[in-house]
Amino acid sequence: MAARTADAVVVGGGVNGASTAFHLAKAGLKNVSLVERWHLGAGATGKSGALVRMHYSNIPETQLAFTSLRYFENWSDIVGGDCGFQQVGTLVFAAGEHREHLEANLEIQRQVGVNSRLVTAEEALELDPSVNVAEGDVVGYEPDSGYADPSATTYGFAKAARDFGAVVLEDTRVLRILTEGDRVTGVETTTGIIETSVVVVVAGAWANQLFEPLGIDLGVYPRQSRIAIFRWSRDRSSLHPTCIDHANHLWARPIDGNCTLGGAEMGPPLLVDPEEFPESVDQDYIDFTRQQLAKRYPSIARSSARGNWACALMGSPDSRPIIGALEQYDGLYTMTGDNGTSFKTAPAIGKCLAELIVSGEATTVDLSPFRPSRFAEGKPWLDATDYDLEDASVSR
Ligand SMILES: Cc1cc2nc3c(=O)[nH]c(=O)nc-3n(C[C@H](O)[C@H](O)[C@H](O)COP(=O)(O)OP(=O)(O)OC[C@H]3O[C@@H](n4cnc5c(N)ncnc54)[C@H](O)[C@@H]3O)c2cc1C
């Protein structure tokens, strides 16, 4: 079979890969190939909680999230179709000891232009009457945030990429990245070779399988992520705000009209083999999540579990995403190690990667804080106003 050629190959059809393919094709690159081993959204994306919120403890991630919010709000104009965005607002909770952190982070959001503010316990109760604000808790509110449909978002990007001439190859696995000297020359896939001078590895928990043969070690590791769904009594709104709860280490959102989908951090990350991991959680995790959610939403203490799932995603050494050019090979780029927070930022990540690839610099948001080389430089990312410096938890 004759080799195909492409201006760029994007490996991985999750939301970040689909967004990158869309932005590259829109920028005018020819035959951009989005190569997906199974089907679009088969990795972490299809199992995402898909919260869209701006509350971060630094400017760069807030900028990525804020830029992306404009996509979710104007999806049909920018991408086309419907990404299922529900602008229900987000409540952000922190324990009293972190009041200064929450206030400083709200100031970061405001500097970027995000609509966010501190609210009293009474206001939080008005916004979500089922919530419990414990003595001393501090609460932030983002009215413009919410959640979207992760599969619809991904398929929307992929369709729009196709409309700009991209090729979407499902059921096609990239076996290895081809190089000559210090530059990328193509990829070998299960359906043949694609010649290209640009390869973007957006392969989620599987990225090390492609990095290792190239001698690239970013310190990223596949880890488990888990959620559980609980049916509540009728006194809740089906559009209650989503929640990020740094006091109880959990996040939650409405689902199915009468349930809450949530995840609680239970101990340190569980490492998994991305080729063989459980797709469901054990009873201990359901009990723990119900118990944690009930601290914020007391009615959930009596609620029935209605479902759960588990999957693999990629952790990074400093719990921040790695986005940019890999200096080991000309033409090699990545977005990896997102630690389970990069659904909401995927539109901006794809846009910035396309800018970097096409023009040599990301102008929408400066990607240099996310550079892969920061670990080799001995400069891992630390935020002074993080909520859990000792064991940075996954906060969606
Ligand atoms: C339970 C859970 C809840 C989450 N909640 C949120 C949230 O509320 N908000 C938020 O912003 N983020 C959230 N996230 C994180 C978010 O979903 C992920 O950051 C995002 O979906 C990652 O997308 P991706 O495209 O980078 O990776 P993935 O979706 O994992 O996609 C990688 C793709 O690459 C493919 N692939 C791998 N190797 C190859 C190969 N060799 N050849 C071809 N294809 C390959 C895989 O099949 C896969 O489809 C959550 C994640 C989970 C798991």
CSV table of C-alpha atoms and ligand atoms in Angstrom, one decimal:
chain,number,residue,atom,x,y,z
A,1,MET,CA,0.0,0.0,0.0
A,2,ALA,CA,1.4,3.4,-0.9
A,3,ALA,CA,2.1,5.7,2.0
A,4,ARG,CA,-0.4,8.5,2.6
A,5,THR,CA,0.9,12.0,3.3
A,6,ALA,CA,-0.4,14.6,5.7
A,7,ASP,CA,0.6,18.1,6.8
A,8,ALA,CA,0.1,16.9,10.3
A,9,VAL,CA,-1.0,13.7,12.1
A,10,VAL,CA,-2.8,14.0,15.5
A,11,VAL,CA,-2.6,10.7,17.5
A,12,GLY,CA,-5.7,10.2,19.7
A,13,GLY,CA,-9.3,11.0,19.1
A,14,GLY,CA,-10.3,12.4,22.5
A,15,VAL,CA,-11.5,15.9,23.0
A,16,ASN,CA,-8.0,17.4,22.9
A,17,GLY,CA,-7.0,15.5,19.7
A,18,ALA,CA,-10.3,16.4,18.0
A,19,SER,CA,-9.9,20.1,18.9
A,20,THR,CA,-6.3,20.1,17.7
A,21,ALA,CA,-7.2,18.5,14.4
A,22,PHE,CA,-10.0,21.0,14.0
A,23,HIS,CA,-7.8,24.0,14.6
A,24,LEU,CA,-5.0,22.7,12.4
A,25,ALA,CA,-7.4,22.0,9.5
A,26,LYS,CA,-9.1,25.4,10.0
A,27,ALA,CA,-5.6,27.1,9.8
A,28,GLY,CA,-5.2,25.6,6.3
A,29,LEU,CA,-3.1,22.5,6.9
A,30,LYS,CA,-3.9,19.9,4.3
A,31,ASN,CA,-4.9,16.3,4.9
A,32,VAL,CA,-4.7,16.7,8.7
A,33,SER,CA,-5.1,13.1,9.9
A,34,LEU,CA,-6.8,12.4,13.3
A,35,VAL,CA,-5.9,8.8,14.1
A,36,GLU,CA,-7.9,7.0,16.8
A,37,ARG,CA,-7.2,3.5,17.9
A,38,TRP,CA,-10.8,2.7,18.9
A,39,HIS,CA,-13.5,5.3,18.4
A,40,LEU,CA,-13.7,9.1,19.1
A,41,GLY,CA,-14.0,9.6,22.9
A,42,ALA,CA,-13.0,6.1,23.7
A,43,GLY,CA,-10.5,7.2,26.4
A,44,ALA,CA,-11.0,9.6,29.3
A,45,THR,CA,-13.1,11.9,27.3
A,46,GLY,CA,-16.1,9.6,26.9
A,47,LYS,CA,-16.1,9.1,30.7
A,48,SER,CA,-15.5,12.7,31.7
A,49,GLY,CA,-17.6,14.6,34.2
A,50,ALA,CA,-17.2,17.5,31.6
A,51,LEU,CA,-17.4,20.3,34.2
A,52,VAL,CA,-16.7,23.7,32.6
A,53,ARG,CA,-15.4,26.1,35.2
A,54,MET,CA,-12.7,28.7,35.5
A,55,HIS,CA,-11.5,28.4,39.1
A,56,TYR,CA,-7.8,27.7,39.0
A,57,SER,CA,-4.9,28.8,41.2
A,58,ASN,CA,-3.0,30.4,38.3
A,59,ILE,CA,-3.4,32.7,35.4
A,60,PRO,CA,-2.4,30.3,32.5
A,61,GLU,CA,-4.9,27.6,33.2
A,62,THR,CA,-7.6,30.2,33.9
A,63,GLN,CA,-6.9,31.7,30.5
A,64,LEU,CA,-7.2,28.4,28.8
A,65,ALA,CA,-10.5,27.7,30.6
A,66,PHE,CA,-11.8,31.2,29.9
A,67,THR,CA,-10.9,31.1,26.2
A,68,SER,CA,-12.6,27.7,26.0
A,69,LEU,CA,-15.8,29.0,27.7
A,70,ARG,CA,-16.4,31.2,24.7
A,71,TYR,CA,-16.5,28.1,22.5
A,72,PHE,CA,-18.9,26.3,24.8
A,73,GLU,CA,-21.1,29.4,24.9
A,74,ASN,CA,-21.0,30.0,21.1
A,75,TRP,CA,-20.6,26.4,20.0
A,76,SER,CA,-22.9,26.4,17.0
A,77,ASP,CA,-21.2,29.5,15.6
A,78,ILE,CA,-17.6,28.5,16.2
A,79,VAL,CA,-17.7,24.8,15.7
A,80,GLY,CA,-21.3,23.8,14.6
A,81,GLY,CA,-24.0,21.6,16.1
A,82,ASP,CA,-24.6,21.3,19.9
A,83,CYS,CA,-22.1,20.4,22.6
A,84,GLY,CA,-24.8,20.1,25.3
A,85,PHE,CA,-23.5,23.0,27.3
A,86,GLN,CA,-25.6,23.7,30.4
A,87,GLN,CA,-24.7,27.0,32.0
A,88,VAL,CA,-25.9,26.1,35.5
A,89,GLY,CA,-23.1,27.9,37.3
A,90,THR,CA,-20.5,26.5,39.6
A,91,LEU,CA,-20.1,26.8,43.4
A,92,VAL,CA,-16.5,26.5,44.7
A,93,PHE,CA,-16.1,25.5,48.3
A,94,ALA,CA,-13.0,25.7,50.5
A,95,ALA,CA,-12.3,25.2,54.2
A,96,GLY,CA,-11.9,28.3,56.3
A,97,GLU,CA,-8.1,27.7,56.5
A,98,HIS,CA,-8.0,28.3,52.8
A,99,ARG,CA,-10.0,31.6,52.8
A,100,GLU,CA,-7.0,33.6,51.6
A,101,HIS,CA,-6.3,31.1,48.8
A,102,LEU,CA,-9.9,31.2,47.6
A,103,GLU,CA,-10.0,35.0,47.6
A,104,ALA,CA,-6.6,35.2,45.8
A,105,ASN,CA,-7.8,32.7,43.2
A,106,LEU,CA,-11.1,34.7,42.7
A,107,GLU,CA,-8.9,37.7,42.1
A,108,ILE,CA,-6.9,35.7,39.5
A,109,GLN,CA,-10.1,34.8,37.7
A,110,ARG,CA,-11.3,38.4,37.7
A,111,GLN,CA,-7.9,39.6,36.3
A,112,VAL,CA,-8.5,37.2,33.4
A,113,GLY,CA,-12.0,38.5,32.9
A,114,VAL,CA,-14.0,35.7,34.5
A,115,ASN,CA,-17.3,36.5,36.1
A,116,SER,CA,-16.7,35.2,39.6
A,117,ARG,CA,-17.2,36.4,43.2
A,118,LEU,CA,-17.3,35.4,46.8
A,119,VAL,CA,-20.8,34.6,48.1
A,120,THR,CA,-22.1,34.2,51.6
A,121,ALA,CA,-23.5,30.9,53.0
A,122,GLU,CA,-27.0,32.4,52.6
A,123,GLU,CA,-26.4,33.2,48.9
A,124,ALA,CA,-25.0,29.7,48.3
A,125,LEU,CA,-28.2,28.3,49.8
A,126,GLU,CA,-30.3,30.4,47.6
A,127,LEU,CA,-28.3,29.2,44.6
A,128,ASP,CA,-28.6,25.6,45.7
A,129,PRO,CA,-31.0,24.9,48.6
A,130,SER,CA,-29.7,21.4,49.0
A,131,VAL,CA,-26.2,22.5,49.9
A,132,ASN,CA,-24.7,22.4,53.4
A,133,VAL,CA,-22.2,25.2,54.1
A,134,ALA,CA,-20.3,24.1,57.1
A,135,GLU,CA,-19.1,26.6,59.8
A,136,GLY,CA,-16.1,28.4,58.4
A,137,ASP,CA,-16.4,27.3,54.8
A,138,VAL,CA,-15.8,29.9,52.1
A,139,VAL,CA,-17.7,29.9,48.8
A,140,GLY,CA,-16.9,31.2,45.4
A,141,TYR,CA,-19.5,31.4,42.6
A,142,GLU,CA,-19.1,31.4,38.8
A,143,PRO,CA,-22.5,32.0,37.2
A,144,ASP,CA,-21.2,31.4,33.6
A,145,SER,CA,-19.8,27.9,34.3
A,146,GLY,CA,-21.6,24.6,34.0
A,147,TYR,CA,-21.0,21.3,32.2
A,148,ALA,CA,-21.2,20.0,28.6
A,149,ASP,CA,-21.6,16.6,26.8
A,150,PRO,CA,-18.0,15.4,26.3
A,151,SER,CA,-18.9,13.0,23.4
A,152,ALA,CA,-20.9,15.6,21.6
A,153,THR,CA,-18.1,18.1,22.0
A,154,THR,CA,-15.5,15.7,20.6
A,155,TYR,CA,-17.7,14.5,17.7
A,156,GLY,CA,-18.5,18.2,17.0
A,157,PHE,CA,-14.8,19.1,16.7
A,158,ALA,CA,-14.2,16.0,14.5
A,159,LYS,CA,-17.1,16.8,12.1
A,160,ALA,CA,-15.9,20.4,11.8
A,161,ALA,CA,-12.3,19.2,11.2
A,162,ARG,CA,-13.6,17.0,8.4
A,163,ASP,CA,-15.5,19.9,6.9
A,164,PHE,CA,-12.1,21.7,6.7
A,165,GLY,CA,-10.6,18.7,4.9
A,166,ALA,CA,-9.2,16.7,7.8
A,167,VAL,CA,-9.3,12.9,7.6
A,168,VAL,CA,-10.6,11.1,10.7
A,169,LEU,CA,-9.3,7.5,10.9
A,170,GLU,CA,-11.0,5.4,13.6
A,171,ASP,CA,-10.1,1.7,14.4
A,172,THR,CA,-6.6,2.7,13.5
A,173,ARG,CA,-3.8,2.4,16.0
A,174,VAL,CA,-0.5,4.3,15.6
A,175,LEU,CA,2.1,1.6,16.3
A,176,ARG,CA,5.1,3.9,16.3
A,177,ILE,CA,6.3,7.4,15.4
A,178,LEU,CA,8.9,7.4,12.5
A,179,THR,CA,12.0,9.6,12.7
A,180,GLU,CA,15.1,10.4,10.8
A,181,GLY,CA,17.9,11.9,12.8
A,182,ASP,CA,16.3,14.5,15.0
A,183,ARG,CA,13.1,15.0,13.1
A,184,VAL,CA,9.7,13.3,12.7
A,185,THR,CA,8.9,11.8,9.3
A,186,GLY,CA,5.7,10.0,9.8
A,187,VAL,CA,3.7,7.4,11.7
A,188,GLU,CA,3.2,3.7,11.2
A,189,THR,CA,-0.4,2.6,11.8
A,190,THR,CA,-2.3,-0.6,11.7
A,191,THR,CA,-3.5,0.5,8.3
A,192,GLY,CA,-0.2,1.7,6.8
A,193,ILE,CA,2.2,4.5,7.0
A,194,ILE,CA,1.3,8.2,6.9
A,195,GLU,CA,4.2,10.5,6.0
A,196,THR,CA,4.3,13.8,7.8
A,197,SER,CA,6.6,16.3,9.3
A,198,VAL,CA,4.3,17.1,12.3
A,199,VAL,CA,3.0,14.6,14.8
A,200,VAL,CA,0.9,15.6,17.8
A,201,VAL,CA,0.7,13.0,20.5
A,202,VAL,CA,-2.6,13.5,22.3
A,203,ALA,CA,-3.0,9.8,23.3
A,204,GLY,CA,-4.2,10.2,26.9
A,205,ALA,CA,-3.2,7.4,29.3
A,206,TRP,CA,-1.5,5.6,26.4
A,207,ALA,CA,1.1,8.3,25.5
A,208,ASN,CA,4.1,6.5,27.0
A,209,GLN,CA,3.7,3.6,24.5
A,210,LEU,CA,4.7,6.1,21.8
A,211,PHE,CA,7.2,8.1,23.8
A,212,GLU,CA,9.2,5.1,25.2
A,213,PRO,CA,10.6,3.8,21.9
A,214,LEU,CA,11.8,7.4,21.2
A,215,GLY,CA,13.6,7.6,24.5
A,216,ILE,CA,11.3,10.3,25.9
A,217,ASP,CA,10.4,10.2,29.6
A,218,LEU,CA,8.2,13.0,30.8
A,219,GLY,CA,7.5,11.3,34.1
A,220,VAL,CA,3.8,10.9,33.2
A,221,TYR,CA,1.9,7.9,34.6
A,222,PRO,CA,-1.5,6.3,33.9
A,223,ARG,CA,-3.8,6.5,36.9
A,224,GLN,CA,-7.3,5.5,37.7
A,225,SER,CA,-10.2,7.9,37.8
A,226,ARG,CA,-13.6,7.0,39.3
A,227,ILE,CA,-17.1,8.4,39.6
A,228,ALA,CA,-20.4,7.3,41.1
A,229,ILE,CA,-24.0,8.5,40.4
A,230,PHE,CA,-26.7,8.9,43.1
A,231,ARG,CA,-30.4,9.3,42.7
A,232,TRP,CA,-31.8,12.1,45.0
A,233,SER,CA,-35.1,12.8,46.5
A,234,ARG,CA,-37.4,15.2,44.5
A,235,ASP,CA,-36.4,18.4,46.4
A,236,ARG,CA,-33.5,19.2,44.1
A,237,SER,CA,-33.4,21.1,40.8
A,238,SER,CA,-32.3,19.1,37.8
A,239,LEU,CA,-30.2,22.1,37.0
A,240,HIS,CA,-28.5,22.7,40.3
A,241,PRO,CA,-25.0,24.3,40.0
A,242,THR,CA,-22.0,22.1,39.6
A,243,CYS,CA,-19.6,22.0,42.6
A,244,ILE,CA,-15.9,21.9,43.2
A,245,ASP,CA,-15.4,21.2,46.9
A,246,HIS,CA,-11.8,21.6,48.0
A,247,ALA,CA,-12.9,21.2,51.7
A,248,ASN,CA,-14.2,17.6,51.1
A,249,HIS,CA,-12.0,16.8,48.0
A,250,LEU,CA,-14.9,16.2,45.6
A,251,TRP,CA,-16.7,17.5,42.6
A,252,ALA,CA,-20.3,17.1,41.5
A,253,ARG,CA,-22.8,17.9,38.8
A,254,PRO,CA,-26.4,17.0,37.9
A,255,ILE,CA,-27.1,14.2,35.4
A,256,ASP,CA,-30.2,12.4,34.0
A,257,GLY,CA,-32.7,14.9,35.5
A,258,ASN,CA,-32.7,13.5,39.0
A,259,CYS,CA,-29.2,12.3,39.9
A,260,THR,CA,-25.9,13.7,40.9
A,261,LEU,CA,-22.7,12.5,39.3
A,262,GLY,CA,-19.6,13.0,41.5
A,263,GLY,CA,-16.1,12.0,42.3
A,264,ALA,CA,-14.3,12.0,45.6
A,265,GLU,CA,-10.6,11.8,46.1
A,266,MET,CA,-9.9,8.6,48.1
A,267,GLY,CA,-6.2,8.3,49.0
A,268,PRO,CA,-3.3,8.8,46.7
A,269,PRO,CA,-3.6,8.1,42.9
A,270,LEU,CA,-4.0,4.4,42.0
A,271,LEU,CA,-1.6,3.5,39.1
A,272,VAL,CA,-3.2,1.4,36.4
A,273,ASP,CA,-2.1,-0.5,33.3
A,274,PRO,CA,-3.9,1.4,30.4
A,275,GLU,CA,-4.3,-1.9,28.5
A,276,GLU,CA,-6.1,-3.6,31.4
A,277,PHE,CA,-8.0,-1.6,34.0
A,278,PRO,CA,-11.3,-2.1,35.7
A,279,GLU,CA,-14.2,-0.2,34.2
A,280,SER,CA,-16.2,-0.1,37.4
A,281,VAL,CA,-15.5,0.9,41.0
A,282,ASP,CA,-15.8,-1.3,44.1
A,283,GLN,CA,-18.3,-0.9,46.9
A,284,ASP,CA,-15.8,0.9,49.1
A,285,TYR,CA,-15.5,3.8,46.6
A,286,ILE,CA,-19.3,4.1,46.3
A,287,ASP,CA,-19.7,4.2,50.1
A,288,PHE,CA,-16.9,6.8,50.4
A,289,THR,CA,-18.2,9.0,47.6
A,290,ARG,CA,-21.7,9.0,49.1
A,291,GLN,CA,-20.3,9.8,52.5
A,292,GLN,CA,-18.2,12.7,51.1
A,293,LEU,CA,-21.1,14.1,48.9
A,294,ALA,CA,-23.4,13.9,51.9
A,295,LYS,CA,-21.2,16.3,53.8
A,296,ARG,CA,-22.0,18.9,51.1
A,297,TYR,CA,-25.5,17.6,50.1
A,298,PRO,CA,-27.0,16.0,53.2
A,299,SER,CA,-29.9,14.4,51.3
A,300,ILE,CA,-27.4,12.2,49.4
A,301,ALA,CA,-26.7,10.3,52.6
A,302,ARG,CA,-30.0,8.4,51.9
A,303,SER,CA,-29.7,8.2,48.2
A,304,SER,CA,-29.4,5.1,46.0
A,305,ALA,CA,-26.3,4.5,43.9
A,306,ARG,CA,-27.5,4.4,40.2
A,307,GLY,CA,-24.2,3.8,38.4
A,308,ASN,CA,-20.5,4.2,38.4
A,309,TRP,CA,-17.5,3.9,36.2
A,310,ALA,CA,-13.7,3.9,36.3
A,311,CYS,CA,-11.1,4.6,33.6
A,312,ALA,CA,-7.5,5.6,33.0
A,313,LEU,CA,-6.1,9.1,32.6
A,314,MET,CA,-2.6,10.5,32.6
A,315,GLY,CA,-1.0,12.0,35.6
A,316,SER,CA,2.0,14.4,35.5
A,317,PRO,CA,4.7,14.9,38.1
A,318,ASP,CA,3.4,18.4,39.1
A,319,SER,CA,-0.3,17.7,38.5
A,320,ARG,CA,-0.4,20.2,35.6
A,321,PRO,CA,-0.8,19.5,31.9
A,322,ILE,CA,2.2,19.2,29.6
A,323,ILE,CA,1.5,21.0,26.3
A,324,GLY,CA,4.0,22.0,23.6
A,325,ALA,CA,6.9,21.0,21.5
A,326,LEU,CA,9.1,18.0,22.5
A,327,GLU,CA,12.6,19.2,22.0
A,328,GLN,CA,13.9,15.7,21.3
A,329,TYR,CA,12.5,15.7,17.7
A,330,ASP,CA,11.6,18.6,15.3
A,331,GLY,CA,7.9,18.3,14.5
A,332,LEU,CA,6.9,16.4,17.6
A,333,TYR,CA,4.3,18.0,19.9
A,334,THR,CA,2.1,16.8,22.8
A,335,MET,CA,-0.7,17.5,25.1
A,336,THR,CA,-0.4,14.9,28.0
A,337,GLY,CA,-0.4,14.5,31.7
A,338,ASP,CA,-3.6,16.4,32.2
A,339,ASN,CA,-4.5,14.8,35.5
A,340,GLY,CA,-8.2,14.7,34.7
A,341,THR,CA,-8.9,18.4,34.2
A,342,SER,CA,-8.6,19.2,30.5
A,343,PHE,CA,-12.1,18.7,29.1
A,344,LYS,CA,-13.0,22.3,29.8
A,345,THR,CA,-9.7,23.6,28.4
A,346,ALA,CA,-9.6,21.4,25.2
A,347,PRO,CA,-10.9,24.1,22.8
A,348,ALA,CA,-8.1,26.5,23.8
A,349,ILE,CA,-5.5,23.8,24.0
A,350,GLY,CA,-6.2,22.8,20.4
A,351,LYS,CA,-6.2,26.4,19.3
A,352,CYS,CA,-2.9,27.1,21.0
A,353,LEU,CA,-1.2,24.0,19.7
A,354,ALA,CA,-2.3,24.9,16.2
A,355,GLU,CA,-0.9,28.4,16.6
A,356,LEU,CA,2.4,26.9,17.9
A,357,ILE,CA,2.6,24.4,15.0
A,358,VAL,CA,1.6,26.9,12.3
A,359,SER,CA,3.3,30.1,13.5
A,360,GLY,CA,5.9,28.9,16.0
A,361,GLU,CA,4.2,30.6,18.9
A,362,ALA,CA,0.9,30.3,20.7
A,363,THR,CA,-0.6,33.8,20.9
A,364,THR,CA,-4.1,33.1,22.3
A,365,VAL,CA,-2.6,31.8,25.6
A,366,ASP,CA,1.2,31.6,26.3
A,367,LEU,CA,2.0,27.9,26.4
A,368,SER,CA,5.5,28.3,27.9
A,369,PRO,CA,4.3,27.6,31.5
A,370,PHE,CA,3.1,24.2,30.2
A,371,ARG,CA,6.3,23.4,28.3
A,372,PRO,CA,7.4,19.7,28.5
A,373,SER,CA,11.0,20.7,29.4
A,374,ARG,CA,10.1,22.2,32.7
A,375,PHE,CA,10.9,18.9,34.6
A,376,ALA,CA,14.3,18.5,33.0
A,377,GLU,CA,14.9,22.2,33.9
A,378,GLY,CA,14.1,21.3,37.5
A,379,LYS,CA,11.2,23.8,37.5
A,380,PRO,CA,8.0,21.9,38.2
A,381,TRP,CA,4.8,24.0,38.5
A,382,LEU,CA,3.8,25.0,42.0
A,383,ASP,CA,1.0,27.5,42.8
A,384,ALA,CA,1.2,29.4,46.1
A,385,THR,CA,-2.6,29.4,46.3
A,386,ASP,CA,-3.2,25.7,45.6
A,387,TYR,CA,-5.6,24.1,48.1
A,388,ASP,CA,-3.5,21.0,48.7
A,389,LEU,CA,0.1,21.5,48.2
A,390,GLU,CA,1.2,18.3,49.9
A,391,ASP,CA,-0.8,15.9,47.7
A,392,ALA,CA,-2.3,18.0,44.9
A,393,SER,CA,-5.7,16.5,44.4
A,394,VAL,CA,-7.6,16.1,41.1
A,395,SER,CA,-10.0,19.0,41.0
A,396,ARG,CA,-12.1,18.9,37.9
B,1,LIG,C1,-14.1,10.4,35.5
B,1,LIG,C2,-13.5,11.7,34.9
B,1,LIG,C3,-14.1,12.9,35.1
B,1,LIG,C4,-13.5,14.0,34.5
B,1,LIG,N1,-14.1,15.2,34.8
B,1,LIG,C5,-13.7,16.3,34.1
B,1,LIG,C6,-14.3,17.6,34.3
B,1,LIG,O1,-15.4,17.6,35.0
B,1,LIG,N2,-13.8,18.7,33.6
B,1,LIG,C7,-12.7,18.6,32.9
B,1,LIG,O2,-12.3,19.6,32.4
B,1,LIG,N3,-12.0,17.4,32.8
B,1,LIG,C8,-12.5,16.3,33.3
B,1,LIG,N4,-11.9,15.1,33.2
B,1,LIG,C9,-10.7,15.1,32.4
B,1,LIG,C10,-11.0,15.1,30.9
B,1,LIG,O3,-12.0,14.2,30.6
B,1,LIG,C11,-9.7,14.7,30.2
B,1,LIG,O4,-8.7,15.6,30.6
B,1,LIG,C12,-9.9,14.8,28.7
B,1,LIG,O5,-11.0,14.1,28.3
B,1,LIG,C13,-8.6,14.2,28.1
B,1,LIG,O6,-8.8,14.2,26.7
B,1,LIG,P1,-7.6,13.7,25.7
B,1,LIG,O7,-8.1,13.9,24.4
B,1,LIG,O8,-6.4,14.4,26.1
B,1,LIG,O9,-7.4,12.2,26.1
B,1,LIG,P2,-8.4,10.9,25.9
B,1,LIG,O10,-9.8,11.3,25.9
B,1,LIG,O11,-7.9,9.9,26.9
B,1,LIG,O12,-8.1,10.5,24.4
B,1,LIG,C14,-6.9,9.8,24.1
B,1,LIG,C15,-7.3,8.9,22.9
B,1,LIG,O13,-6.1,8.5,22.3
B,1,LIG,C16,-6.4,7.2,21.7
B,1,LIG,N5,-5.1,6.5,21.5
B,1,LIG,C17,-4.2,6.2,22.5
B,1,LIG,N6,-3.1,5.6,21.9
B,1,LIG,C18,-3.3,5.6,20.6
B,1,LIG,C19,-2.6,5.1,19.5
B,1,LIG,N7,-1.4,4.5,19.7
B,1,LIG,N8,-3.1,5.3,18.3
B,1,LIG,C20,-4.3,5.8,18.1
B,1,LIG,N9,-5.1,6.3,19.1
B,1,LIG,C21,-4.6,6.2,20.4
B,1,LIG,C22,-7.3,6.6,22.8
B,1,LIG,O14,-8.0,5.5,22.3
B,1,LIG,C23,-8.1,7.7,23.2
B,1,LIG,O15,-9.3,7.8,22.6
B,1,LIG,C24,-12.4,14.0,33.7
B,1,LIG,C25,-11.9,12.7,33.4
B,1,LIG,C26,-12.4,11.6,34.0
B,1,LIG,C27,-11.9,10.3,33.6
